[in-house]
Amino acid sequence: MPEKVYLATTNPGKVREFREAAQSLALTLEPLPGLDRIPPAVEDGQTFEQNAQIKAAYYSRCIPGELLLAEDSGLAVDALNGAPGVHSARYAAVLHTGDAAQNNSGDQENNRALIAQLERLPGNKHAAKYISVLALARDGRTLATFRGEAQGELLTVPRGTQGFGYDPLFYFPALKKTFAELSLEQKRAHSHRGKAFRLFLEWYAQHRA
Ligand code: IMP
């Protein structure tokens, strides 16, 4: 197995977290060269697994023979039947137009859209989970997928300035903080992405020999 794995994400929040997670590893996690010039993969899967595999297979064809890791992730709110789910990155636009094939919305717009949906629900305690699925591919073929989840509750008043996306609304009871109040290291220890990444590292350790 090569000691280098390419990463296909342009989301700066995800890039920061993966970079921090890989900093003490022998394995190098390299951004896929020229990613911003490659037309984006069409994420039309119904599940995080499908979309992660679509992205990993698609981008791995841009770097023949190399290992490529892609992620699909999002937030699932129990009382919203799992929404925003696979539409997390474009939730505001999808709600606004009723059409799933939208470009991504900004984090603030998505957070406002989520708060508006939560405020229509009865009660004020809303269970939710974050899900991350990593897919590892080479030459257009998925080798494995890794799923991590983090369970929390949603606030309707944002708290904290770290993290990205829905983090200021995602309250993690075990630490009595939102994910936007955690350091990168704390977030990695508890987050969906940190868990999925640890599963990937276990797989990699077994297969690299
Ligand atoms: P993807 O790039 O299609 O996987 O979209 C993931 C979206 O889910 C992000 O744009 C965020 O809206 C949300 N999301 C996933 N992971 C996190 C996280 O760790 N913090 C905050 N929002 C997240």
mmCIF file of C-alpha atoms and ligand atoms in Angstrom:
data_model
loop_
_atom_site.group_PDB
_atom_site.id
_atom_site.type_symbol
_atom_site.label_atom_id
_atom_site.label_comp_id
_atom_site.label_asym_id
_atom_site.label_seq_id
_atom_site.Cartn_x
_atom_site.Cartn_y
_atom_site.Cartn_z
ATOM 1 C CA MET A 1 0.000 0.000 0.000
ATOM 2 C CA PRO A 2 1.341 3.488 -0.780
ATOM 3 C CA GLU A 3 2.210 5.701 2.193
ATOM 4 C CA LYS A 4 0.208 8.492 0.618
ATOM 5 C CA VAL A 5 -3.555 8.788 0.366
ATOM 6 C CA TYR A 6 -5.213 11.559 -1.633
ATOM 7 C CA LEU A 7 -8.161 13.399 -0.167
ATOM 8 C CA ALA A 8 -10.946 14.808 -2.330
ATOM 9 C CA THR A 9 -12.711 17.580 -0.455
ATOM 10 C CA THR A 10 -12.826 21.321 -0.990
ATOM 11 C CA ASN A 11 -14.770 21.993 2.229
ATOM 12 C CA PRO A 12 -12.297 24.077 4.310
ATOM 13 C CA GLY A 13 -13.796 22.819 7.607
ATOM 14 C CA LYS A 14 -13.290 19.208 6.614
ATOM 15 C CA VAL A 15 -9.800 19.921 5.242
ATOM 16 C CA ARG A 16 -8.777 21.463 8.596
ATOM 17 C CA GLU A 17 -10.058 18.452 10.518
ATOM 18 C CA PHE A 18 -8.443 15.846 8.252
ATOM 19 C CA ARG A 19 -5.147 17.742 8.281
ATOM 20 C CA GLU A 20 -5.160 17.828 12.082
ATOM 21 C CA ALA A 21 -6.082 14.127 12.250
ATOM 22 C CA ALA A 22 -3.206 13.137 9.961
ATOM 23 C CA GLN A 23 -0.482 15.351 11.422
ATOM 24 C CA SER A 24 1.130 12.715 13.644
ATOM 25 C CA LEU A 25 0.742 9.800 11.231
ATOM 26 C CA ALA A 26 3.348 8.140 9.028
ATOM 27 C CA LEU A 27 0.699 8.200 6.339
ATOM 28 C CA THR A 28 0.496 11.400 4.276
ATOM 29 C CA LEU A 29 -2.940 12.765 3.456
ATOM 30 C CA GLU A 30 -2.533 14.920 0.350
ATOM 31 C CA PRO A 31 -5.195 17.109 -1.213
ATOM 32 C CA LEU A 32 -6.079 15.827 -4.677
ATOM 33 C CA PRO A 33 -4.058 18.084 -7.045
ATOM 34 C CA GLY A 34 -6.189 20.418 -9.148
ATOM 35 C CA LEU A 35 -9.412 19.479 -7.351
ATOM 36 C CA ASP A 36 -10.893 22.952 -7.762
ATOM 37 C CA ARG A 37 -10.554 22.616 -11.561
ATOM 38 C CA ILE A 38 -12.274 19.223 -11.768
ATOM 39 C CA PRO A 39 -16.043 19.402 -12.420
ATOM 40 C CA PRO A 40 -17.690 18.251 -9.150
ATOM 41 C CA ALA A 41 -19.047 14.698 -8.842
ATOM 42 C CA VAL A 42 -22.828 14.436 -9.134
ATOM 43 C CA GLU A 43 -23.933 13.454 -5.627
ATOM 44 C CA ASP A 44 -27.290 11.924 -6.482
ATOM 45 C CA GLY A 45 -27.185 8.945 -4.118
ATOM 46 C CA GLN A 46 -29.907 8.314 -1.528
ATOM 47 C CA THR A 47 -27.493 7.478 1.290
ATOM 48 C CA PHE A 48 -24.212 8.775 2.710
ATOM 49 C CA GLU A 49 -22.577 5.483 1.653
ATOM 50 C CA GLN A 50 -23.726 5.883 -1.950
ATOM 51 C CA ASN A 51 -22.578 9.493 -2.195
ATOM 52 C CA ALA A 52 -19.212 8.797 -0.566
ATOM 53 C CA GLN A 53 -18.634 5.975 -3.066
ATOM 54 C CA ILE A 54 -19.749 8.130 -6.008
ATOM 55 C CA LYS A 55 -17.237 10.809 -4.988
ATOM 56 C CA ALA A 56 -14.385 8.399 -4.217
ATOM 57 C CA ALA A 57 -14.811 6.438 -7.472
ATOM 58 C CA TYR A 58 -15.116 9.602 -9.555
ATOM 59 C CA TYR A 59 -12.133 11.468 -8.127
ATOM 60 C CA SER A 60 -9.903 8.381 -7.954
ATOM 61 C CA ARG A 61 -10.035 8.208 -11.760
ATOM 62 C CA CYS A 62 -8.167 11.547 -11.767
ATOM 63 C CA ILE A 63 -5.125 9.999 -10.047
ATOM 64 C CA PRO A 64 -4.524 6.539 -11.555
ATOM 65 C CA GLY A 65 -3.102 3.826 -9.315
ATOM 66 C CA GLU A 66 -3.328 5.923 -6.140
ATOM 67 C CA LEU A 67 -5.561 5.581 -3.092
ATOM 68 C CA LEU A 68 -8.191 8.260 -2.750
ATOM 69 C CA LEU A 69 -10.425 9.041 0.201
ATOM 70 C CA ALA A 70 -13.717 10.940 -0.116
ATOM 71 C CA GLU A 71 -16.295 11.754 2.520
ATOM 72 C CA ASP A 72 -20.020 12.279 2.543
ATOM 73 C CA SER A 73 -21.423 13.552 5.803
ATOM 74 C CA GLY A 74 -24.365 15.370 7.291
ATOM 75 C CA LEU A 75 -26.803 15.887 10.097
ATOM 76 C CA ALA A 76 -29.919 13.772 10.712
ATOM 77 C CA VAL A 77 -32.643 15.134 12.993
ATOM 78 C CA ASP A 78 -34.986 12.497 14.437
ATOM 79 C CA ALA A 79 -38.060 14.754 14.520
ATOM 80 C CA LEU A 80 -37.445 15.843 10.912
ATOM 81 C CA ASN A 81 -37.401 12.227 9.699
ATOM 82 C CA GLY A 82 -33.639 12.280 9.243
ATOM 83 C CA ALA A 83 -33.463 15.661 7.411
ATOM 84 C CA PRO A 84 -31.336 17.442 6.362
ATOM 85 C CA GLY A 85 -29.497 14.098 5.822
ATOM 86 C CA VAL A 86 -27.741 13.772 2.479
ATOM 87 C CA HIS A 87 -28.933 17.296 1.642
ATOM 88 C CA SER A 88 -27.116 18.857 4.626
ATOM 89 C CA ALA A 89 -24.747 20.966 2.519
ATOM 90 C CA ARG A 90 -27.613 22.399 0.437
ATOM 91 C CA TYR A 91 -30.482 22.298 2.945
ATOM 92 C CA ALA A 92 -31.531 25.954 2.639
ATOM 93 C CA ALA A 93 -31.687 25.752 -1.171
ATOM 94 C CA VAL A 94 -33.501 22.403 -1.169
ATOM 95 C CA LEU A 95 -36.135 23.680 1.300
ATOM 96 C CA HIS A 96 -36.534 26.866 -0.676
ATOM 97 C CA THR A 97 -36.981 25.243 -4.086
ATOM 98 C CA GLY A 98 -38.247 21.751 -3.214
ATOM 99 C CA ASP A 99 -35.634 20.437 -5.648
ATOM 100 C CA ALA A 100 -32.807 18.183 -4.423
ATOM 101 C CA ALA A 101 -30.426 19.045 -7.301
ATOM 102 C CA GLN A 102 -29.106 22.322 -5.899
ATOM 103 C CA ASN A 103 -25.723 23.911 -5.353
ATOM 104 C CA ASN A 104 -24.496 24.058 -1.766
ATOM 105 C CA SER A 105 -25.835 26.856 0.468
ATOM 106 C CA GLY A 106 -23.728 28.844 2.937
ATOM 107 C CA ASP A 107 -23.408 27.598 6.520
ATOM 108 C CA GLN A 108 -25.371 30.568 7.904
ATOM 109 C CA GLU A 109 -28.236 30.034 5.481
ATOM 110 C CA ASN A 110 -28.353 26.338 6.317
ATOM 111 C CA ASN A 111 -28.318 27.077 10.046
ATOM 112 C CA ARG A 112 -31.135 29.605 9.684
ATOM 113 C CA ALA A 113 -33.150 27.103 7.636
ATOM 114 C CA LEU A 114 -32.614 24.419 10.279
ATOM 115 C CA ILE A 115 -33.580 26.746 13.145
ATOM 116 C CA ALA A 116 -36.798 27.656 11.298
ATOM 117 C CA GLN A 117 -37.665 23.963 10.923
ATOM 118 C CA LEU A 118 -36.857 23.236 14.596
ATOM 119 C CA GLU A 119 -38.993 26.144 15.806
ATOM 120 C CA ARG A 120 -42.009 24.572 14.122
ATOM 121 C CA LEU A 121 -41.600 21.351 16.107
ATOM 122 C CA PRO A 122 -43.281 20.675 19.454
ATOM 123 C CA GLY A 123 -40.986 20.624 22.524
ATOM 124 C CA ASN A 124 -37.522 22.117 22.779
ATOM 125 C CA LYS A 125 -35.249 19.087 22.939
ATOM 126 C CA HIS A 126 -34.370 17.772 19.504
ATOM 127 C CA ALA A 127 -32.165 14.702 19.191
ATOM 128 C CA ALA A 128 -29.870 14.589 16.193
ATOM 129 C CA LYS A 129 -26.811 12.807 14.952
ATOM 130 C CA TYR A 130 -23.954 13.616 12.672
ATOM 131 C CA ILE A 131 -22.910 10.928 10.221
ATOM 132 C CA SER A 132 -19.663 10.647 8.291
ATOM 133 C CA VAL A 133 -18.979 8.001 5.676
ATOM 134 C CA LEU A 134 -15.507 7.776 4.210
ATOM 135 C CA ALA A 135 -14.987 5.819 1.011
ATOM 136 C CA LEU A 136 -11.566 4.661 -0.139
ATOM 137 C CA ALA A 137 -11.147 4.020 -3.854
ATOM 138 C CA ARG A 138 -8.529 3.292 -6.476
ATOM 139 C CA ASP A 139 -8.979 3.539 -10.241
ATOM 140 C CA GLY A 140 -12.740 4.043 -9.961
ATOM 141 C CA ARG A 141 -13.335 1.091 -7.624
ATOM 142 C CA THR A 142 -14.322 1.384 -3.938
ATOM 143 C CA LEU A 143 -12.114 -0.707 -1.661
ATOM 144 C CA ALA A 144 -13.925 -0.010 1.635
ATOM 145 C CA THR A 145 -16.243 2.408 3.419
ATOM 146 C CA PHE A 146 -16.050 3.575 7.047
ATOM 147 C CA ARG A 147 -18.975 5.068 8.991
ATOM 148 C CA GLY A 148 -18.843 7.190 12.135
ATOM 149 C CA GLU A 149 -21.695 8.802 14.060
ATOM 150 C CA ALA A 150 -21.965 11.353 16.883
ATOM 151 C CA GLN A 151 -25.149 11.753 18.896
ATOM 152 C CA GLY A 152 -26.289 15.130 20.199
ATOM 153 C CA GLU A 153 -29.113 17.636 20.581
ATOM 154 C CA LEU A 154 -29.871 20.759 18.610
ATOM 155 C CA LEU A 155 -29.994 24.295 19.954
ATOM 156 C CA THR A 156 -31.906 27.097 18.248
ATOM 157 C CA VAL A 157 -29.445 29.744 19.472
ATOM 158 C CA PRO A 158 -25.914 29.228 18.073
ATOM 159 C CA ARG A 159 -22.975 28.837 20.490
ATOM 160 C CA GLY A 160 -19.239 28.880 19.754
ATOM 161 C CA THR A 161 -17.001 30.007 16.923
ATOM 162 C CA GLN A 162 -14.931 26.919 16.057
ATOM 163 C CA GLY A 163 -15.841 24.197 13.603
ATOM 164 C CA PHE A 164 -18.077 24.730 10.591
ATOM 165 C CA GLY A 165 -21.522 23.925 9.223
ATOM 166 C CA TYR A 166 -24.102 23.103 11.883
ATOM 167 C CA ASP A 167 -21.531 22.941 14.721
ATOM 168 C CA PRO A 168 -22.814 26.042 16.624
ATOM 169 C CA LEU A 169 -26.223 24.325 16.897
ATOM 170 C CA PHE A 170 -24.963 20.815 17.678
ATOM 171 C CA TYR A 171 -24.850 20.408 21.471
ATOM 172 C CA PHE A 172 -22.878 17.434 22.741
ATOM 173 C CA PRO A 173 -24.243 16.536 26.207
ATOM 174 C CA ALA A 174 -21.222 14.429 27.243
ATOM 175 C CA LEU A 175 -19.022 17.574 27.174
ATOM 176 C CA LYS A 176 -21.816 20.106 27.810
ATOM 177 C CA LYS A 177 -20.579 22.048 24.763
ATOM 178 C CA THR A 178 -21.525 22.549 21.166
ATOM 179 C CA PHE A 179 -19.148 21.185 18.550
ATOM 180 C CA ALA A 180 -18.308 24.837 17.768
ATOM 181 C CA GLU A 181 -16.920 25.156 21.318
ATOM 182 C CA LEU A 182 -14.418 22.310 20.886
ATOM 183 C CA SER A 183 -10.777 22.396 19.789
ATOM 184 C CA LEU A 184 -9.880 20.409 16.673
ATOM 185 C CA GLU A 185 -8.393 17.715 18.898
ATOM 186 C CA GLN A 186 -11.538 17.444 21.050
ATOM 187 C CA LYS A 187 -13.753 17.397 17.995
ATOM 188 C CA ARG A 188 -11.689 14.584 16.466
ATOM 189 C CA ALA A 189 -11.991 12.560 19.669
ATOM 190 C CA HIS A 190 -15.792 12.754 19.683
ATOM 191 C CA SER A 191 -16.954 13.486 16.159
ATOM 192 C CA HIS A 192 -18.462 11.322 13.449
ATOM 193 C CA ARG A 193 -15.496 12.236 11.225
ATOM 194 C CA GLY A 194 -12.923 11.311 13.884
ATOM 195 C CA LYS A 195 -14.599 7.920 14.363
ATOM 196 C CA ALA A 196 -14.804 7.169 10.636
ATOM 197 C CA PHE A 197 -11.179 8.228 10.206
ATOM 198 C CA ARG A 198 -10.030 5.899 13.013
ATOM 199 C CA LEU A 199 -11.818 3.006 11.276
ATOM 200 C CA PHE A 200 -10.021 3.918 8.053
ATOM 201 C CA LEU A 201 -6.666 3.954 9.904
ATOM 202 C CA GLU A 202 -7.355 0.455 11.305
ATOM 203 C CA TRP A 203 -8.143 -0.808 7.801
ATOM 204 C CA TYR A 204 -5.048 0.870 6.415
ATOM 205 C CA ALA A 205 -2.808 -0.613 9.123
ATOM 206 C CA GLN A 206 -4.101 -4.109 8.237
ATOM 207 C CA HIS A 207 -3.764 -3.715 4.488
ATOM 208 C CA ARG A 208 -0.555 -1.731 4.074
ATOM 209 C CA ALA A 209 1.852 -4.641 4.626
HETATM 210 P P1 IMP B 1 -20.823 16.995 1.962
HETATM 211 O O1 IMP B 1 -19.633 17.835 1.632
HETATM 212 O O2 IMP B 1 -21.745 16.755 0.808
HETATM 213 O O3 IMP B 1 -20.433 15.730 2.669
HETATM 214 O O4 IMP B 1 -21.700 17.875 2.964
HETATM 215 C C1 IMP B 1 -21.579 17.767 4.340
HETATM 216 C C2 IMP B 1 -22.420 18.841 5.002
HETATM 217 O O5 IMP B 1 -22.924 18.306 6.228
HETATM 218 C C3 IMP B 1 -21.594 20.065 5.395
HETATM 219 O O6 IMP B 1 -21.615 21.066 4.408
HETATM 220 C C4 IMP B 1 -22.287 20.521 6.666
HETATM 221 O O7 IMP B 1 -23.416 21.273 6.359
HETATM 222 C C5 IMP B 1 -22.730 19.201 7.288
HETATM 223 N N1 IMP B 1 -21.687 18.637 8.173
HETATM 224 C C6 IMP B 1 -21.013 17.473 8.012
HETATM 225 N N2 IMP B 1 -20.108 17.293 8.975
HETATM 226 C C7 IMP B 1 -20.195 18.383 9.744
HETATM 227 C C8 IMP B 1 -19.462 18.789 10.901
HETATM 228 O O8 IMP B 1 -18.544 18.131 11.399
HETATM 229 N N3 IMP B 1 -19.823 19.963 11.411
HETATM 230 C C9 IMP B 1 -20.828 20.734 10.891
HETATM 231 N N4 IMP B 1 -21.511 20.431 9.813
HETATM 232 C C10 IMP B 1 -21.200 19.234 9.232
#
